[in-house]
mmCIF file of C-alpha atoms in Angstrom:
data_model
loop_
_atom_site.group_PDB
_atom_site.id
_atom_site.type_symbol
_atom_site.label_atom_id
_atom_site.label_comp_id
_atom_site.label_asym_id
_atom_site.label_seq_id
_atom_site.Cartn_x
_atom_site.Cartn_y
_atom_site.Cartn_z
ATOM 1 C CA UNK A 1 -28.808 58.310 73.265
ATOM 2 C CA UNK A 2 -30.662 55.253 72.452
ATOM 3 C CA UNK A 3 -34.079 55.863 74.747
ATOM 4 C CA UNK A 4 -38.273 54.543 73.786
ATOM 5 C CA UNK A 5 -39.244 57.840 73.970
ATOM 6 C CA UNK A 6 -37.622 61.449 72.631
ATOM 7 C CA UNK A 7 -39.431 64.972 73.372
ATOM 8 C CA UNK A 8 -37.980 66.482 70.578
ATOM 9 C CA UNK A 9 -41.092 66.507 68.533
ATOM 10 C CA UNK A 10 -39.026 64.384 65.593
ATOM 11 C CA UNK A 11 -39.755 60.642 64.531
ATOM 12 C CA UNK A 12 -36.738 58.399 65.807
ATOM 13 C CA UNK A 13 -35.215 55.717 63.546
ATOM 14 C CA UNK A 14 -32.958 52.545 65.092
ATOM 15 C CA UNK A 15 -30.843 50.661 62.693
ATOM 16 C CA UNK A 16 -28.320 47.895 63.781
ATOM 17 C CA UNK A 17 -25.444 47.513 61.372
ATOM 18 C CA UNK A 18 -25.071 44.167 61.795
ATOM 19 C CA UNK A 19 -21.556 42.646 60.174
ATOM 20 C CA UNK A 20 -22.205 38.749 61.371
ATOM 21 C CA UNK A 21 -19.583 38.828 64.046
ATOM 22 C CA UNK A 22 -19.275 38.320 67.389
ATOM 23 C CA UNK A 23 -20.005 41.830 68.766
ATOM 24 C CA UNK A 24 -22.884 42.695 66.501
ATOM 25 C CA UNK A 25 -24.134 39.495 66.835
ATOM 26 C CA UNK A 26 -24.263 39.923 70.490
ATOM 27 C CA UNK A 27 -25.275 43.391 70.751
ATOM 28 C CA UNK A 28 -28.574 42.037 68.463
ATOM 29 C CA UNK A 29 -29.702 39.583 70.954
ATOM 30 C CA UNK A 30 -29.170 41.785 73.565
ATOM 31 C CA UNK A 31 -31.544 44.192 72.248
ATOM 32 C CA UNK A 32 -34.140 41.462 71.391
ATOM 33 C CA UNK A 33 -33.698 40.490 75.100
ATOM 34 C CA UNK A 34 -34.668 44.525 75.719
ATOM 35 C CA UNK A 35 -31.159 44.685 77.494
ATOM 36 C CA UNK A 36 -30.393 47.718 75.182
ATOM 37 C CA UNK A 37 -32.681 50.535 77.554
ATOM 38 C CA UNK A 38 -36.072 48.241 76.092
ATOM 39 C CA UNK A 39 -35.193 49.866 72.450
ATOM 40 C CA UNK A 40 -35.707 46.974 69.846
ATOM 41 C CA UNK A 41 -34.185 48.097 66.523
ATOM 42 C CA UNK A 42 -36.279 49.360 63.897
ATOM 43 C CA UNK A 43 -34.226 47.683 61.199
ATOM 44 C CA UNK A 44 -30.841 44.782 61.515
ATOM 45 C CA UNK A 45 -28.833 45.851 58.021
ATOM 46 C CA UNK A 46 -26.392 43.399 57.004
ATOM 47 C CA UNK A 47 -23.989 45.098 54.003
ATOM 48 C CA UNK A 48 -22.008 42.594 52.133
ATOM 49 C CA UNK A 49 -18.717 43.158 50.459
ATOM 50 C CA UNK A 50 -19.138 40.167 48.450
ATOM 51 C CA UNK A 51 -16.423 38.368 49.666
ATOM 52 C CA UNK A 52 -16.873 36.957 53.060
ATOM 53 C CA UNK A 53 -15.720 33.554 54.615
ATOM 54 C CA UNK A 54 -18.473 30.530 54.262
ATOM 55 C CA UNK A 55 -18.583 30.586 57.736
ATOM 56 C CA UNK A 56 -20.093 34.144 57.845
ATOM 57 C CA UNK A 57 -22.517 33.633 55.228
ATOM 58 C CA UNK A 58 -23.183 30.372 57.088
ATOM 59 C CA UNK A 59 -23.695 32.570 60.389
ATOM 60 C CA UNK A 60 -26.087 35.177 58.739
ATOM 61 C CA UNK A 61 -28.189 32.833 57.685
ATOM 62 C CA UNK A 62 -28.204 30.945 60.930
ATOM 63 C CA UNK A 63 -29.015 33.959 62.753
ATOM 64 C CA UNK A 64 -31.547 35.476 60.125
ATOM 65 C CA UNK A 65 -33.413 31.780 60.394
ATOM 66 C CA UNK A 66 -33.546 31.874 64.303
ATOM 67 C CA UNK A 67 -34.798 35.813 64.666
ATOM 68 C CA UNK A 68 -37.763 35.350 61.482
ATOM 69 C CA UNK A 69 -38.971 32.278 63.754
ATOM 70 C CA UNK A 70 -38.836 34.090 67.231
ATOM 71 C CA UNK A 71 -38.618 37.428 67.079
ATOM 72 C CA UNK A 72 -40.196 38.206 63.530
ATOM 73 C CA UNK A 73 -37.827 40.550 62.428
ATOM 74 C CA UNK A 74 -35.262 39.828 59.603
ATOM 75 C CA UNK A 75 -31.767 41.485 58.545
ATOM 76 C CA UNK A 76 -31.845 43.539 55.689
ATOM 77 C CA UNK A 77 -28.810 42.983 52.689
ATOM 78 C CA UNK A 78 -27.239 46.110 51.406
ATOM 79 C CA UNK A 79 -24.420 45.890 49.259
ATOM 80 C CA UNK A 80 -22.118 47.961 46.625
ATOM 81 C CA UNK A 81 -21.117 44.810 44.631
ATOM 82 C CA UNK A 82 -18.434 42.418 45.236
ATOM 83 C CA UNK A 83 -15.206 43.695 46.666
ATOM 84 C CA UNK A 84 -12.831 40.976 44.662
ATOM 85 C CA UNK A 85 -14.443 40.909 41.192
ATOM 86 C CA UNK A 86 -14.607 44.635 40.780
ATOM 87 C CA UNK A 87 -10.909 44.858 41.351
ATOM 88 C CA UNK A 88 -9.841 41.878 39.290
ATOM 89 C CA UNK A 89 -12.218 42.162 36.312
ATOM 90 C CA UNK A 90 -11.401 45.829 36.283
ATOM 91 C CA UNK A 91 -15.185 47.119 36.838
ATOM 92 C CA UNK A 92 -14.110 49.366 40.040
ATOM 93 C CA UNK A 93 -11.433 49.833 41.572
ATOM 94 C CA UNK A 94 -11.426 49.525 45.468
ATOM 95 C CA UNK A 95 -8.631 51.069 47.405
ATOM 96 C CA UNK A 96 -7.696 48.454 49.997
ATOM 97 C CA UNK A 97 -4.862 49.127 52.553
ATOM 98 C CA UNK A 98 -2.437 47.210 50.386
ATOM 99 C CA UNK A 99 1.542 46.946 51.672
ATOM 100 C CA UNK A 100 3.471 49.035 49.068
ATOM 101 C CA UNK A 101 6.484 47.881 48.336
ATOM 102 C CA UNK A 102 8.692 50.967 46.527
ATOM 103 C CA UNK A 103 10.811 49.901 43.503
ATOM 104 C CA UNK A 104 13.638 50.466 45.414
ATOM 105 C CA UNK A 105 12.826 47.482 47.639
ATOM 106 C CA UNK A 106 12.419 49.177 50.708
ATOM 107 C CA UNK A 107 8.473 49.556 52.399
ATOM 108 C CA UNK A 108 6.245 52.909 51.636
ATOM 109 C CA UNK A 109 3.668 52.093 53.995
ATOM 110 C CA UNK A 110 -0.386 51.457 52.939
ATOM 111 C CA UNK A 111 -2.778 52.343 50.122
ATOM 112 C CA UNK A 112 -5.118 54.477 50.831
ATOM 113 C CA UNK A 113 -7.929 52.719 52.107
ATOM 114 C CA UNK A 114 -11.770 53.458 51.228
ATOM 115 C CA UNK A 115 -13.111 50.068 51.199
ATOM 116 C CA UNK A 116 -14.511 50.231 53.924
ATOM 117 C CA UNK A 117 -16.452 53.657 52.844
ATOM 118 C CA UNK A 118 -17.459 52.400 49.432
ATOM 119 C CA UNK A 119 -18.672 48.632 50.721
ATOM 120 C CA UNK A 120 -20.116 49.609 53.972
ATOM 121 C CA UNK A 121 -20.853 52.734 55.305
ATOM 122 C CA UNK A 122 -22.039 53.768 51.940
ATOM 123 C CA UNK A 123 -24.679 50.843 51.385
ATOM 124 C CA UNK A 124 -26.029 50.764 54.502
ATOM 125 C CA UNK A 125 -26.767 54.674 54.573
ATOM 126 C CA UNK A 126 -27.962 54.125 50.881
ATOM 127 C CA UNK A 127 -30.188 51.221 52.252
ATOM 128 C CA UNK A 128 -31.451 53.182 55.478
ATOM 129 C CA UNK A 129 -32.978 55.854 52.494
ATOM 130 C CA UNK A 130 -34.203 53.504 51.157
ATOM 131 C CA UNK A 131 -36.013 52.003 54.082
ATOM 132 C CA UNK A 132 -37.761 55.202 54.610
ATOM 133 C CA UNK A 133 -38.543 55.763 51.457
ATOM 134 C CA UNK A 134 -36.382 58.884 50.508
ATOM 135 C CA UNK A 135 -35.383 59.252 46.477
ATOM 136 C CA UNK A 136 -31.728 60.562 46.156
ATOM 137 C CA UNK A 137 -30.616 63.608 47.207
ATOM 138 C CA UNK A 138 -33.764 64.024 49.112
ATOM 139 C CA UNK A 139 -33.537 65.619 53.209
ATOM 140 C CA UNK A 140 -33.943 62.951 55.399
ATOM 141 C CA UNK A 141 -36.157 64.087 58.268
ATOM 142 C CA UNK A 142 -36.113 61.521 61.031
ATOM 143 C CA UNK A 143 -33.010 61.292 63.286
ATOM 144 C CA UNK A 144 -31.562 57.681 62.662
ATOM 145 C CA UNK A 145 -29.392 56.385 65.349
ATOM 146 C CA UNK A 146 -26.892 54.004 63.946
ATOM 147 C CA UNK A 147 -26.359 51.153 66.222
ATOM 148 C CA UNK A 148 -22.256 49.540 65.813
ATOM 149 C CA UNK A 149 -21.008 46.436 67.368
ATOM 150 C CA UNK A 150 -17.769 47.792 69.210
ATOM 151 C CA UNK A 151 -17.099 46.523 72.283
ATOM 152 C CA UNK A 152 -15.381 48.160 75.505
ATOM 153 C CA UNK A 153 -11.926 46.389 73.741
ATOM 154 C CA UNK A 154 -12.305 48.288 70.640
ATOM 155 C CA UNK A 155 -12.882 51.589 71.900
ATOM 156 C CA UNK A 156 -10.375 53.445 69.846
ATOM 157 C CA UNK A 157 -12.690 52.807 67.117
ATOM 158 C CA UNK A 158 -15.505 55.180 67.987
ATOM 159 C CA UNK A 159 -15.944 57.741 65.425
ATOM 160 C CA UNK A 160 -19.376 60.020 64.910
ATOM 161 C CA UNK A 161 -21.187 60.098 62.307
ATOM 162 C CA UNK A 162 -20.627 62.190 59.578
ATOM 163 C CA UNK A 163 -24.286 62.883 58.379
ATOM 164 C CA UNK A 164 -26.621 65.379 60.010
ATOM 165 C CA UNK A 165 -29.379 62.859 60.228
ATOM 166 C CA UNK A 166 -27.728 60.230 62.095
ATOM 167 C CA UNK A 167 -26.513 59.418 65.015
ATOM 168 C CA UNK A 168 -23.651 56.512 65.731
ATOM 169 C CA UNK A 169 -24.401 54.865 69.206
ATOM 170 C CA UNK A 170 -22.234 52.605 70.168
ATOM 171 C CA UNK A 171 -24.563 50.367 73.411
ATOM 172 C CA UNK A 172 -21.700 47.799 74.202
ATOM 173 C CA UNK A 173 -19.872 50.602 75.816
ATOM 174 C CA UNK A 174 -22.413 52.880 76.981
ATOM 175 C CA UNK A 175 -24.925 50.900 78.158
ATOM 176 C CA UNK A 176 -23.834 47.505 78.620
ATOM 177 C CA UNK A 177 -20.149 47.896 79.090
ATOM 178 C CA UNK A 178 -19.315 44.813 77.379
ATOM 179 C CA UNK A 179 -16.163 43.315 75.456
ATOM 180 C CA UNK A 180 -15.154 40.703 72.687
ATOM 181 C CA UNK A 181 -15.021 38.019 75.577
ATOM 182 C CA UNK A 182 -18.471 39.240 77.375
ATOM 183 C CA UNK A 183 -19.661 39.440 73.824
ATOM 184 C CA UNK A 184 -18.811 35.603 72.585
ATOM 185 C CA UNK A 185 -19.954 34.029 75.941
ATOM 186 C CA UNK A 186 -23.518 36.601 75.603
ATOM 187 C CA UNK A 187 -24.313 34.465 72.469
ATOM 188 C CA UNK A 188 -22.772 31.257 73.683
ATOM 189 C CA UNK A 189 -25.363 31.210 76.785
ATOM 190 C CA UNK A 190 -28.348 31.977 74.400
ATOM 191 C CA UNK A 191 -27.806 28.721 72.641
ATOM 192 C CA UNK A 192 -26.573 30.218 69.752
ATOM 193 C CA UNK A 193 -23.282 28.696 69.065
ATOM 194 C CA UNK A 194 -19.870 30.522 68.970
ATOM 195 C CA UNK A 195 -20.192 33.719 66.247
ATOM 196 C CA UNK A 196 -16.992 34.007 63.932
ATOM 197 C CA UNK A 197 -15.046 37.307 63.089
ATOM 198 C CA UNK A 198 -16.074 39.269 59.912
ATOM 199 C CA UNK A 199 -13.875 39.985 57.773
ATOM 200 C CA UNK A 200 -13.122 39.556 53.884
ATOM 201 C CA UNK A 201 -11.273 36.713 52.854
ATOM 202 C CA UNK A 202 -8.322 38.988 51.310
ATOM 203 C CA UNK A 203 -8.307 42.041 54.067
ATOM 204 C CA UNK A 204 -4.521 42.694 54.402
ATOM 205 C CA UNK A 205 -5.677 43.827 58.135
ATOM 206 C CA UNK A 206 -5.261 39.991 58.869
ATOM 207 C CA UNK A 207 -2.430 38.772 61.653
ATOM 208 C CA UNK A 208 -0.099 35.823 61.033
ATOM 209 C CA UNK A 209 -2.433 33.665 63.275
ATOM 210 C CA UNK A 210 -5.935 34.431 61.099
ATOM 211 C CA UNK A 211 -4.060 33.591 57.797
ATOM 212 C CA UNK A 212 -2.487 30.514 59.691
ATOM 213 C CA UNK A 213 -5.932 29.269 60.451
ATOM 214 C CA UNK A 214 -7.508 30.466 56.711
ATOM 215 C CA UNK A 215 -4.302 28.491 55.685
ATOM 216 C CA UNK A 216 -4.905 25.108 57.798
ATOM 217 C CA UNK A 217 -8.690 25.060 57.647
ATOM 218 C CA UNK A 218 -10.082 26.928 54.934
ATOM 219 C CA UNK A 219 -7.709 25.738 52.380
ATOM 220 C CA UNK A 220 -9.804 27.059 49.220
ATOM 221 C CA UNK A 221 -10.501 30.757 50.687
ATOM 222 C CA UNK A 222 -6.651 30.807 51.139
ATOM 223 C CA UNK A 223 -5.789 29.681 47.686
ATOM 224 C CA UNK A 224 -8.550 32.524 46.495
ATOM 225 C CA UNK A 225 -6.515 34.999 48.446
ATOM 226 C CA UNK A 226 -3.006 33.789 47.230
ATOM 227 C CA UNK A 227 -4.437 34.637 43.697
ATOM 228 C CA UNK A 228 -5.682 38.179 44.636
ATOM 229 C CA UNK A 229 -2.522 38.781 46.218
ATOM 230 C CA UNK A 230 -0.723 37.896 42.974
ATOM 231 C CA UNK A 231 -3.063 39.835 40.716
ATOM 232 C CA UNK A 232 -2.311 43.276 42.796
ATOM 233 C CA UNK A 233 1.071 43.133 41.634
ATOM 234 C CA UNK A 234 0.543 42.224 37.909
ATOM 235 C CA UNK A 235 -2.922 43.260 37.150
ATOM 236 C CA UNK A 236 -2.931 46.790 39.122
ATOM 237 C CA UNK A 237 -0.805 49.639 37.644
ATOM 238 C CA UNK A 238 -1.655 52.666 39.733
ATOM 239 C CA UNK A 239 0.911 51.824 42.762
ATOM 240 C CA UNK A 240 4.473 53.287 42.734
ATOM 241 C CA UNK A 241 5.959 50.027 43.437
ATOM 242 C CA UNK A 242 4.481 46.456 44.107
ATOM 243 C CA UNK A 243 1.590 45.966 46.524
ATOM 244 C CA UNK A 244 1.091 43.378 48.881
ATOM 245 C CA UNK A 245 -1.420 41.729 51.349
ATOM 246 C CA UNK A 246 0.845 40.625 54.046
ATOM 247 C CA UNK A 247 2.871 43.200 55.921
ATOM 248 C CA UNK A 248 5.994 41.575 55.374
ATOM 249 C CA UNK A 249 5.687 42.793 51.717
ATOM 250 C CA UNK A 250 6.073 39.173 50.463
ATOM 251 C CA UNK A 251 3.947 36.983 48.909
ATOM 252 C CA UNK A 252 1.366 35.185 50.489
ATOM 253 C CA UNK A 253 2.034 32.006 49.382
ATOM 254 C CA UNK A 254 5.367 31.915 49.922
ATOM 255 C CA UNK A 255 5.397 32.880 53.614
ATOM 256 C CA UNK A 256 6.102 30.145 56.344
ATOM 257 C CA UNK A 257 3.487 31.593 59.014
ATOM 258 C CA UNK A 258 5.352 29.575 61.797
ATOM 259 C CA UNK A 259 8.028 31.407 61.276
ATOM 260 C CA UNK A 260 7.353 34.632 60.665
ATOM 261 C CA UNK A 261 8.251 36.638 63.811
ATOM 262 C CA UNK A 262 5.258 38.601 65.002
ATOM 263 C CA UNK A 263 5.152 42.506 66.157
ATOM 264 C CA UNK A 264 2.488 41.557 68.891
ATOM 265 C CA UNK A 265 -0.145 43.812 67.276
ATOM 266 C CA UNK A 266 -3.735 43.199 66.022
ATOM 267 C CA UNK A 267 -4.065 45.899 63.152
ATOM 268 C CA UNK A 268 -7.969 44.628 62.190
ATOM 269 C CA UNK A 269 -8.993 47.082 65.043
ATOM 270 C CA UNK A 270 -7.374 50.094 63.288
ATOM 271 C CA UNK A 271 -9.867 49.630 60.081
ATOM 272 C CA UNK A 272 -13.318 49.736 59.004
ATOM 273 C CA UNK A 273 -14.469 52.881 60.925
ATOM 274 C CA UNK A 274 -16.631 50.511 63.568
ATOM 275 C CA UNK A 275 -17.918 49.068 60.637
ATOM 276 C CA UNK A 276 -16.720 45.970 59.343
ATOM 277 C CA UNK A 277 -15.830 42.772 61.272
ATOM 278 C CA UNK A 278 -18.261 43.607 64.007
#
């Protein structure tokens, strides 16, 4: 429970993972407006996959800019390199939630997915150590309360944490009860402008309607993810059959979003364990 004081005799750590979205970016101002039980967080960690939109690098900065002149506090960066160089040049391999394609031509379902584990969970646990100043492998002492952007919409994405030291909270639903809407007009009424959604530029998590708009308005970021689409299935051997980022198991470049018929479901809630795109 995020509270000013504990009686537990231990020292009490608040971090905000903060992905430069619309919840997270919400749920931040909210707690510098002491709207989160008075509890400002300790620390704001930002980790970066490397390969974000402009418009969310844009954002962080924006919002880093405005809370160093008014609040004096300033996100942290964590990161574990960048997501789309380490699979093309061959460095690391991330396991995205590719389509699979079988040889046979019919669908196998998804890669395994630890993206998500490897470019943000990991860092920003890596960077909380760090913060306190704890050398690997060494017991951290203080109970950390992990603050996530999911809102009331999103619920189905609450997990615990998996470390002994840390706690997940999750204020948009227990304190504030507070969705995606309550979220973007929250920041919208503090003068802030209107927050994008986080997300990287390739994530195959991405409905016809968000590669539509990357398509229309964000030409270049589309063209970078028409290439990474075609290197999966040339420059990556390890699938049983061809991998894909659009669900249709087609190319990216070839598909007419207009037209393709649409299954009604958002699947960028079913990723990132509360991490990412917050």
């Amino acid at each position: 429970m995020i509270q000013k004081n504990y009686e537990d005799g231990k020292k009490h750590v608040h971090v905000l993972s903060f992905g430069a979205g619309t919840q997270s970016t919400a749920l931040l101002f909210m707690a510098l407006n002491g709207e989160i039980n008075g509890v400002i967080p300790d620390y704001i960690i930002f980790s970066d996959t490397g390969w974000e939109p402009k418009r969310v690098y844009d954002w962080l900065r924006h919002i880093n800019e405005h809370i160093q002149a008014f609040d004096g506090k300033e996100i942290v960066l964590a990161s574990a390199g960048n997501i789309r160089t380490d699979v093309t040049e061959r460095s690391r391999f991330a396991s995205m939630p590719f389509y699979i394609k079988s040889e046979t031509g019919g669908r196998e379902g998804m890669a395994r997915r630890q993206c998500t584990k490897e470019y943000k969970i990991e860092p920003v646990n890596k960077k909380i150590r760090e913060l306190l100043g704890y050398k690997p492998r060494q017991r951290v002492k203080e109970i950390v309360h992990l603050w996530k952007g999911i809102s009331t919409d999103e619920i189905r994405r609450v997990k615990p944490s998996r470390l002994p030291w840390q706690i997940a909270e999750h204020p948009l639903i227990d304190i504030v009860d507070a969705d995606r809407i309550n979220c973007i007009e929250y920041v919208e009424r503090n003068g802030l402008g209107t927050p994008p959604k986080s997300s990287c530029i390739g994530c195959p998590y991405h409905d016809d309607a968000y590669w539509a708009t990357m398509k229309a308005n964000n030409p270049e970021e589309f063209e970078e993810a028409v290439k990474f689409d075609e290197f999966i299935r040339t420059g990556i051997t390890r699938f049983r059959g061809a991998a894909f980022l659009h669900r249709s198991c087609k190319p990216l470049k070839e598909i007419d979003f207009s037209a393709v018929v649409k299954d009604g479901v958002d699947r960028f809630d079913d990723e990132c364990e509360g991490m990412c795109g917050l």
